[in-house]
CSV table of C-alpha atoms in Angstrom, one decimal:
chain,number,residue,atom,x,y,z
A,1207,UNK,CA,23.2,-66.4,-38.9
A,1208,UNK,CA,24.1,-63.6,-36.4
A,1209,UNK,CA,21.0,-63.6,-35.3
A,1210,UNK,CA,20.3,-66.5,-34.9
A,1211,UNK,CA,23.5,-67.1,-32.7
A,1212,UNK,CA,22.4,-64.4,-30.3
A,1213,UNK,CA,19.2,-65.7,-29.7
A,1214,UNK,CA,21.1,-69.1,-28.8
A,1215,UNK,CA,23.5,-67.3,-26.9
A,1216,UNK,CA,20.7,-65.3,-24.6
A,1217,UNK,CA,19.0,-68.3,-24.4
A,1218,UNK,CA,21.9,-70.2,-22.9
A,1219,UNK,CA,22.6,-67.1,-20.9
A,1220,UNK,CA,19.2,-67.0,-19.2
A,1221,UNK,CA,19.2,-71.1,-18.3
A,1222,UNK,CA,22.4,-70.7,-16.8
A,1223,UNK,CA,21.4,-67.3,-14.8
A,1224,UNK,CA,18.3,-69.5,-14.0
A,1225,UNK,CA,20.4,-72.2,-12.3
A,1226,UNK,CA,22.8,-70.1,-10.6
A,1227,UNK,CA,19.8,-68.0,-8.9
A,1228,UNK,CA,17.9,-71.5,-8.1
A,1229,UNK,CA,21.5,-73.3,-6.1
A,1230,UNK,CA,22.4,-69.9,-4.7
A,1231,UNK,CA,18.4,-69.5,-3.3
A,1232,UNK,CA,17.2,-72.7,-2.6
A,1233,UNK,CA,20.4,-74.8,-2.4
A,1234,UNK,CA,23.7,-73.1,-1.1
A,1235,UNK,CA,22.1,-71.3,1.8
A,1236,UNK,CA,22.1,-74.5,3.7
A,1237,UNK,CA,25.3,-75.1,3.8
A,1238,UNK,CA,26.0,-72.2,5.8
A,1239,UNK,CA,23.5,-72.4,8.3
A,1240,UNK,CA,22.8,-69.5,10.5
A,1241,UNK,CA,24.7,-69.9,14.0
A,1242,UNK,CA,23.0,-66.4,15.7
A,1243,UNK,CA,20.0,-68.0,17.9
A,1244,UNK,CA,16.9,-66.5,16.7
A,1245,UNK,CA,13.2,-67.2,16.5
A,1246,UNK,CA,12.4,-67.8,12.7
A,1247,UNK,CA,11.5,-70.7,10.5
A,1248,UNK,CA,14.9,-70.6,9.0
A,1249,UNK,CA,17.3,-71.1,12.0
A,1250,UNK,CA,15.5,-73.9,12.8
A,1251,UNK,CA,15.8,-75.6,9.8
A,1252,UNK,CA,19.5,-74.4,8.8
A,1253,UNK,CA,19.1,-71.8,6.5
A,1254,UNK,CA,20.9,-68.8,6.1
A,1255,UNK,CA,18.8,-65.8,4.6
A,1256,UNK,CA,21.9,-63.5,4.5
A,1257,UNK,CA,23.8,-66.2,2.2
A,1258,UNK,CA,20.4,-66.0,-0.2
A,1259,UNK,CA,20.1,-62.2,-0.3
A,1260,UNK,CA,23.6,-61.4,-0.9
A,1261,UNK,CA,23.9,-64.2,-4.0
A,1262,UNK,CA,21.2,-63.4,-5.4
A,1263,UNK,CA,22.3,-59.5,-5.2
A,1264,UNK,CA,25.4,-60.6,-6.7
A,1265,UNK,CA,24.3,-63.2,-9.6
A,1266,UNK,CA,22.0,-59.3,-10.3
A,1267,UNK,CA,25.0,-57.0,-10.3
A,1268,UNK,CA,26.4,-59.8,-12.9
A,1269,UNK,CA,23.7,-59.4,-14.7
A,1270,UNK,CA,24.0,-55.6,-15.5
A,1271,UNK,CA,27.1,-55.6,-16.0
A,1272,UNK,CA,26.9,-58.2,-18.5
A,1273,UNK,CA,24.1,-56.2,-20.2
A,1274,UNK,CA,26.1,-52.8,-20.1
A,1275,UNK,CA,29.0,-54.5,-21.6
A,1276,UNK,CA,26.4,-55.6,-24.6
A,1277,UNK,CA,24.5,-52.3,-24.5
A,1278,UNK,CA,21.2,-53.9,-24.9
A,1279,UNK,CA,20.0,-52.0,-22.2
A,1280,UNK,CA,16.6,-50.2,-23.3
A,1281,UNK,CA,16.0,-46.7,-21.9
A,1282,UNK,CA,13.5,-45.9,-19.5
A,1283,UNK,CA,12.8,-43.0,-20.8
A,1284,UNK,CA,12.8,-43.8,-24.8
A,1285,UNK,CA,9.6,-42.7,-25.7
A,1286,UNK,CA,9.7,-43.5,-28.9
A,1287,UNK,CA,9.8,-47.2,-28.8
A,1288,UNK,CA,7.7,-49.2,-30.0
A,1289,UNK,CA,7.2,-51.7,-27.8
A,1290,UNK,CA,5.6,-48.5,-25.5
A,1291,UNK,CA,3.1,-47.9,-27.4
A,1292,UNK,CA,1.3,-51.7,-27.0
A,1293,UNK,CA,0.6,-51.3,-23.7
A,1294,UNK,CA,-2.2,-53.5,-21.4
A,1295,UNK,CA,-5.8,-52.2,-21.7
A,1296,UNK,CA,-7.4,-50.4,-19.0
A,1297,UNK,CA,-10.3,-53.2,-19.1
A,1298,UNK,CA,-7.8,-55.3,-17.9
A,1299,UNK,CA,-6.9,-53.2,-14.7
A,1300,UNK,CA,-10.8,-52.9,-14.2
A,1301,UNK,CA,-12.0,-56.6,-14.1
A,1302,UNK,CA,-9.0,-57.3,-11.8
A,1303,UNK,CA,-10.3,-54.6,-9.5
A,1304,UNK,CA,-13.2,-55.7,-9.4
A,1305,UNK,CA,-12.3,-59.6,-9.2
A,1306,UNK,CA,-9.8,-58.5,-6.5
A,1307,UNK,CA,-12.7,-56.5,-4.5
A,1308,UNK,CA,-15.4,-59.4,-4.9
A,1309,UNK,CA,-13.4,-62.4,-4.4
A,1310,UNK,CA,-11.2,-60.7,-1.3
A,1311,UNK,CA,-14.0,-58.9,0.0
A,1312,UNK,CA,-16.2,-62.3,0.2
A,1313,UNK,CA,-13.5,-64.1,2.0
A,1314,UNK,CA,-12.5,-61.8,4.6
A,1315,UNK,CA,-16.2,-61.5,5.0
A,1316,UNK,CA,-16.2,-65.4,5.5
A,1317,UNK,CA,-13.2,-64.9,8.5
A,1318,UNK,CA,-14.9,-61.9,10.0
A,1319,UNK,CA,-18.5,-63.7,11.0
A,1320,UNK,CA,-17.2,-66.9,11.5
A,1321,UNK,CA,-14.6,-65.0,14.2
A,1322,UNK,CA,-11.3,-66.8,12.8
A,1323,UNK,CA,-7.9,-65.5,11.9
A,1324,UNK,CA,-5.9,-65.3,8.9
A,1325,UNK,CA,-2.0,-66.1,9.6
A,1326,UNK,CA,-0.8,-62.5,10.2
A,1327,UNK,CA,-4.1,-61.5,11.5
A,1328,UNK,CA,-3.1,-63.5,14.9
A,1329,UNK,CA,-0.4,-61.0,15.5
A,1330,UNK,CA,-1.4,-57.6,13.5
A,1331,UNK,CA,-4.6,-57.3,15.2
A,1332,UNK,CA,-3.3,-57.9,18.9
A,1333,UNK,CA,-1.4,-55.0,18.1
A,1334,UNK,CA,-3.4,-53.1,16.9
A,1335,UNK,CA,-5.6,-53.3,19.7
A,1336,UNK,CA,-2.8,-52.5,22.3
A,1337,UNK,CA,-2.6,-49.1,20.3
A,1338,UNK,CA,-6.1,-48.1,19.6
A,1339,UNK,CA,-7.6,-49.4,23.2
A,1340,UNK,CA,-4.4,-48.6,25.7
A,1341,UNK,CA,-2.9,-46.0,24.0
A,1342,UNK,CA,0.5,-47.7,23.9
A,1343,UNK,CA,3.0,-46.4,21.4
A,1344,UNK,CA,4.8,-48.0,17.9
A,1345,UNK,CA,7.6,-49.6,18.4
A,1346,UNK,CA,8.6,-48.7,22.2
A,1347,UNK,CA,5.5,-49.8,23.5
A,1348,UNK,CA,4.3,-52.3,20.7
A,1349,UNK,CA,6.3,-54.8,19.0
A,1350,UNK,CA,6.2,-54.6,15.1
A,1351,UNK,CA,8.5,-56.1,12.3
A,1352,UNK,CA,7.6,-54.0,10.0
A,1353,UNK,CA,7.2,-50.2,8.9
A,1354,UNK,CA,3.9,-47.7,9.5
A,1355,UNK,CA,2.6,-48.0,6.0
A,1356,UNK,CA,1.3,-51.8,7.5
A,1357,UNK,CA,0.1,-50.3,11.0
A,1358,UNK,CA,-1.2,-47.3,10.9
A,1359,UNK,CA,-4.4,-47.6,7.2
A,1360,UNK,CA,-6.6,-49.4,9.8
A,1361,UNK,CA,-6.9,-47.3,12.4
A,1362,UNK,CA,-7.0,-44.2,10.4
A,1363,UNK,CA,-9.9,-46.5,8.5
A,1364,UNK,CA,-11.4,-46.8,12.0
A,1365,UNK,CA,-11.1,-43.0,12.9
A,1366,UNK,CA,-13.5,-42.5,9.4
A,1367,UNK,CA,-15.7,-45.0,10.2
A,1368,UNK,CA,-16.5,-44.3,13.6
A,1369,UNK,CA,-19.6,-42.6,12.9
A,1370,UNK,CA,-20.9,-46.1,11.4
A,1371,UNK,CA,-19.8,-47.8,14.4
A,1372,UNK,CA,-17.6,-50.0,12.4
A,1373,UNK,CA,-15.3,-52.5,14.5
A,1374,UNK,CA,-11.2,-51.8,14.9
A,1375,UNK,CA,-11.0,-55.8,13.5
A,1376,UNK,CA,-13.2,-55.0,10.3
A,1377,UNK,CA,-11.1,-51.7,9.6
A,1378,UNK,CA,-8.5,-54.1,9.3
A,1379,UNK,CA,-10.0,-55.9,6.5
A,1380,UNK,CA,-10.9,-53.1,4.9
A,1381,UNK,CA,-7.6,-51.4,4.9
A,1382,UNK,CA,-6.3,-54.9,3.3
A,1383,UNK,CA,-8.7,-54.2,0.6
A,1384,UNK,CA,-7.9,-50.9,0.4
A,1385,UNK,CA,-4.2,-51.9,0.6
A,1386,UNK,CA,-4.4,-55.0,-2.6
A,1387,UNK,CA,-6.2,-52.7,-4.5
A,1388,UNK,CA,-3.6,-49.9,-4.6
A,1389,UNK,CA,-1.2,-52.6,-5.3
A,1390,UNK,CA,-3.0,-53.7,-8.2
A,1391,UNK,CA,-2.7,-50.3,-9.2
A,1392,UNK,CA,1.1,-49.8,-9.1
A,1393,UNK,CA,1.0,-52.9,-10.4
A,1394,UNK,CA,-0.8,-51.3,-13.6
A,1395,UNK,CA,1.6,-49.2,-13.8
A,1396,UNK,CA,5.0,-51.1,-13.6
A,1397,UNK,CA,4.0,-53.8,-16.4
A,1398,UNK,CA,3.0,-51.0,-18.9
A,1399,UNK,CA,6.5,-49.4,-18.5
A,1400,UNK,CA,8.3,-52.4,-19.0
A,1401,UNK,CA,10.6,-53.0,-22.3
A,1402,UNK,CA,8.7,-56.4,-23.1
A,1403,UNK,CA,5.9,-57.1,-25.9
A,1404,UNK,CA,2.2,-56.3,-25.1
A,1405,UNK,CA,2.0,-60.4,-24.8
A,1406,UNK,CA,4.7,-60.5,-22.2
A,1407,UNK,CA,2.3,-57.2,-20.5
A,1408,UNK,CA,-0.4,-58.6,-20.1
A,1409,UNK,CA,1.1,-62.0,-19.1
A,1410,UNK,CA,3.0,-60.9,-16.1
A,1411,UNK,CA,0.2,-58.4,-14.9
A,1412,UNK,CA,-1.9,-61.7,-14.8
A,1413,UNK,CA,0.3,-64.0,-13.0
A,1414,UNK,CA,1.5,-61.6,-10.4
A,1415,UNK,CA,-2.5,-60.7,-9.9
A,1416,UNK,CA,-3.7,-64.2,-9.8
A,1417,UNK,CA,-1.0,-65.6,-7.6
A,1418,UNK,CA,-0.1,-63.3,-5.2
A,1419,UNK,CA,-3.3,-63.5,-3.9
A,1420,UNK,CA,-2.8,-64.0,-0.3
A,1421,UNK,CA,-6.3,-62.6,1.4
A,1422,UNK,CA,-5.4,-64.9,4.5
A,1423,UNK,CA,-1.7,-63.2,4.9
A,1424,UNK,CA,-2.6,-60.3,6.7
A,1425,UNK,CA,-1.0,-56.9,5.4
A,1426,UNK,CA,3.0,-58.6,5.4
A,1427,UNK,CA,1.7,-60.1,2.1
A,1428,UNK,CA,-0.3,-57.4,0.1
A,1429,UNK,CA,0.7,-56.8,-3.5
A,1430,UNK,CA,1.1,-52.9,-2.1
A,1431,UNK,CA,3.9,-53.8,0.1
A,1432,UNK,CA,6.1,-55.2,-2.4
A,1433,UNK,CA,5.0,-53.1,-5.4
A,1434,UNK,CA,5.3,-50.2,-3.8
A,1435,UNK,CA,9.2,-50.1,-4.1
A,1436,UNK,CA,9.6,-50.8,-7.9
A,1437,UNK,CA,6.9,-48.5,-8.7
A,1438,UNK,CA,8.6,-45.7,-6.6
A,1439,UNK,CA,11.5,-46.5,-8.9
A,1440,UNK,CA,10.1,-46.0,-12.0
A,1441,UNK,CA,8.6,-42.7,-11.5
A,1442,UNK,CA,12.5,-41.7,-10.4
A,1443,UNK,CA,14.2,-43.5,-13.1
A,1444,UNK,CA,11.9,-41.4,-15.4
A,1445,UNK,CA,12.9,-38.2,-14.6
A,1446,UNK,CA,15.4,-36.3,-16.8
A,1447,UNK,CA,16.1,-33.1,-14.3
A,1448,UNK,CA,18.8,-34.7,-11.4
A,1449,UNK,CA,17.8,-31.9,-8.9
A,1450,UNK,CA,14.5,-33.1,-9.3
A,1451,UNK,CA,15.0,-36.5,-8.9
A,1452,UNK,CA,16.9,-35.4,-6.0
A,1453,UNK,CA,14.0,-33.9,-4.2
A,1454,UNK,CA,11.6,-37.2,-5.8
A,1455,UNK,CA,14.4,-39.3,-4.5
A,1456,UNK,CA,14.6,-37.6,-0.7
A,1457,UNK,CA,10.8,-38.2,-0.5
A,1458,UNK,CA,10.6,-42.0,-1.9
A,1459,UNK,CA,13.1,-43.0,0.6
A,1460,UNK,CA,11.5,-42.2,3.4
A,1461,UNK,CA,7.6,-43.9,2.4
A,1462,UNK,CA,9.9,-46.8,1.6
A,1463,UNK,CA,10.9,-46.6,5.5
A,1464,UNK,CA,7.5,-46.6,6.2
A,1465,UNK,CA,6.6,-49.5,4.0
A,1466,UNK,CA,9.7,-51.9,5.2
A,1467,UNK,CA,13.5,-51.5,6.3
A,1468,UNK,CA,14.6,-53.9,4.0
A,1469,UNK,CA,12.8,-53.1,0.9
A,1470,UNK,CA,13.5,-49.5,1.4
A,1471,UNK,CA,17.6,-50.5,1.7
A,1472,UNK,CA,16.9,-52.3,-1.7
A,1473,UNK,CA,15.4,-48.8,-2.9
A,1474,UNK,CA,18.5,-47.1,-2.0
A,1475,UNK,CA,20.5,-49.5,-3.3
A,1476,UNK,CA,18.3,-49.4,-6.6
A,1477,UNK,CA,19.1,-45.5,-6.4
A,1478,UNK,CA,22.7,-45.8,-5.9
A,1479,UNK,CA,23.5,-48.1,-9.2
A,1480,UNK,CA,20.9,-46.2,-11.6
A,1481,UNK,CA,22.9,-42.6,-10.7
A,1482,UNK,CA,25.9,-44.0,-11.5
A,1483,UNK,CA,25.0,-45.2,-14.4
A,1484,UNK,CA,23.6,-41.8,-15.1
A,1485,UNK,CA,26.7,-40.1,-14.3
A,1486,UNK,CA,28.6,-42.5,-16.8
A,1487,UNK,CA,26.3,-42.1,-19.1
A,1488,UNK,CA,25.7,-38.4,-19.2
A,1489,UNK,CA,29.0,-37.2,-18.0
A,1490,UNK,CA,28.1,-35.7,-15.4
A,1491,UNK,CA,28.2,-35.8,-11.9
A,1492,UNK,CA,25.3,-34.2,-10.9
A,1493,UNK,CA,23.5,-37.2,-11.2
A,1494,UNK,CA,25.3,-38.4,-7.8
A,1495,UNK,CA,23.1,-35.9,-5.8
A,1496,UNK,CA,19.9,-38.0,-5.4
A,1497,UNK,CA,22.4,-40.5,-4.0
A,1498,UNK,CA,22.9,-37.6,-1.6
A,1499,UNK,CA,19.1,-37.3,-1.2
A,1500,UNK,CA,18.1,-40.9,-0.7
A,1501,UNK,CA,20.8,-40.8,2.2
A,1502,UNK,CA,19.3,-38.1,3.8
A,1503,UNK,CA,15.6,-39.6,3.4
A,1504,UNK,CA,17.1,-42.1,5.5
A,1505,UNK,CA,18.5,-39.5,7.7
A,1506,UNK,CA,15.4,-38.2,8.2
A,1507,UNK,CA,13.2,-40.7,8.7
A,1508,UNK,CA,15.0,-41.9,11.3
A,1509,UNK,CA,15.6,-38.7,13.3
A,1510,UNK,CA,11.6,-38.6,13.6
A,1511,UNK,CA,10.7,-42.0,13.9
A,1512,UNK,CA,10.6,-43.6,17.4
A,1513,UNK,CA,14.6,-44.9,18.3
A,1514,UNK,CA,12.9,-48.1,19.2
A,1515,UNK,CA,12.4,-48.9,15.7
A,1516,UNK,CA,16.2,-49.7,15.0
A,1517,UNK,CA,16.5,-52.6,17.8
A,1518,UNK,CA,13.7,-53.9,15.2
A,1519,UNK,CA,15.4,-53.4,12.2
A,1520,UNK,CA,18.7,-54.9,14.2
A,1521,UNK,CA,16.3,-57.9,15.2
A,1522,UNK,CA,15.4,-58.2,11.7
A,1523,UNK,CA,19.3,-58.4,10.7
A,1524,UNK,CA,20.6,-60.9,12.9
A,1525,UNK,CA,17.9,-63.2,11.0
A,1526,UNK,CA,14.8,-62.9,13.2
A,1527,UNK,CA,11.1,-63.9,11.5
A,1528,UNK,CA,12.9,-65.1,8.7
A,1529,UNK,CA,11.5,-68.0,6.7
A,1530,UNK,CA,12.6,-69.8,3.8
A,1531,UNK,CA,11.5,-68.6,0.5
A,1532,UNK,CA,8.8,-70.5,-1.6
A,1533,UNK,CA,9.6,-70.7,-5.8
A,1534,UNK,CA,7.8,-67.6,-7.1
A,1535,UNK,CA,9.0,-64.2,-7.5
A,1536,UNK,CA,12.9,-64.3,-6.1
A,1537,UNK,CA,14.9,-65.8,-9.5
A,1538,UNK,CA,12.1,-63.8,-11.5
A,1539,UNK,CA,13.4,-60.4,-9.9
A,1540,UNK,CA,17.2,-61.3,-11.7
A,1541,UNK,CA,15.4,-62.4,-14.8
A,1542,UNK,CA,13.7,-59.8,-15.3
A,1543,UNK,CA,16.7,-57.3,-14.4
């Protein structure tokens, strides 16, 4: 009877944190509408990112509190459970590589010879071009919303293909390749470490592969981009020394710089609540030293990186290129936390 009145409480639980994330992401935002002036899809329309972001950062905080206050938090590091050992096959990992490389590869093949664009390809490539032909610099010479990791795989793709004679534009489309299939990788990774059943594995690793296929989207919407964070993550959360994950820590916050400002403030923030917990946990406090390193990864990666890169990050902040978010992955994110 206990049990069965827990599994009707979690599954009340999870409707009503399903509601709350739906109104608070899709809903409440438009009733604040944004009142900074702004080119982007949402201030057009009336809706307020900043009210979406910080709800749905809320309704997650919530969440693991919640989930402390039952302790049915599974360890990260418990090796010995069970549900560890029924992890996805690498067969699985292999046909989506090589689905991934055929069905990608044919279609960006398709918008190469018949000289069209995808949607991001209309302003990636321009800029791209104003670096590699006119030597113009990132960021204070060449506007770009987001971090290095997105700019920078083509032309070094370029620069290895020279000696074919391969075109800056086809680089491109390589390094997107290149780019999905890492992120399939990571991808790999993340759903084998989960604390779910080998059902649940193997469900999510093919739902995320299948839909997030955006081959038209330009680099903005490779699976690398947004997998790249979380899978950072867990190889930090799995790391028992603290002046170790300190040094791991430094280092992951600055290639989350590079990937995107405001998945790498996510990161950090990600970083922040696990060392607490740590600290609690363990009873000590030198678990709140990689707090200490992720703020100087920060530190440091904008002490080298060109100044013009924060009136980006500011543009980014008062709302600009924002759009409003489509039903997929957003209330997933709190579910799953």
């Amino acid at each position: 009877m206990r049990t069965f009145r827990a599994l009707v409480h979690d599954y009340w639980s999870f409707v009503f944190t399903l509601c709350a994330a739906t109104f608070c992401i899709y809903l409440l935002p438009f009733f604040f509408p944004p009142t900074y002036p702004v080119p982007s899809q949402s201030y057009v329309v009336g809706y307020n990112n900043k009210v979406a972001w910080t709800s749905l950062a809320l309704i997650s905080i919530v969440v693991l509190l919640v989930s402390l206050r039952k302790q049915n938090l599974v360890s990260i590091q418990d090796k010995s459970d069970v549900r560890s050992r029924s992890v996805v096959s690498p067969w699985w990992l292999f046909a989506a590589l090589f689905m991934v490389a055929l069905w990608n590869g044919i279609l960006s093949l398709l918008v190469y010879f018949g000289h069209s664009y995808g949607v991001e390809d209309f302003y990636i490539l321009p800029q791209l071009q104003k670096f590699y032909y006119f030597h113009r610099h990132l960021y204070s010479q060449i506007e770009f919303c987001y971090g290095q990791l997105l700019f920078y795989p083509p032309v070094w793709v370029h620069w290895l293909l020279t000696p074919a004679h391969v075109s800056l534009r086809a680089s491109y489309y390589i390094a997107l390749q290149l780019h999905y299939l890492l992120g399939l990788a990571m991808l790999y990774f993340v759903v084998n470490r989960l604390p779910m059943a080998k059902a649940m594995r193997v469900a999510a690793f093919l739902s995320i592969s299948l839909f997030s296929f955006t081959p038209a989207m330009g680099a903005n919407y490779m699976l690398l981009r947004y997998m790249l964070p979380i899978f950072s993550f867990l190889i930090f959360s799995r790391i028992v020394n603290p002046l170790l994950a300190t040094t791991v820590g430094t280092l992951a916050q600055i290639v989350q710089w590079t990937d995107s400002p405001e998945l790498a403030i996510a990161f950090g923030f990600a970083v922040v609540v696990y060392c607490c917990y740590q600290a609690w946990l363990q009873k000590t406090r030198l678990w709140f030293t990689p707090i200490a390193g992720s703020a100087l990864g920060t530190l440091l990666y904008l002490a080298f990186t060109d100044h013009a890169f924060l009136s980006t990050f500011l543009h980014a902040l008062r709302g600009g290129n924002q759009r409003i978010p489509l039903p997929s992955f957003e209330v997933g994110t709190v579910l799953i936390a």
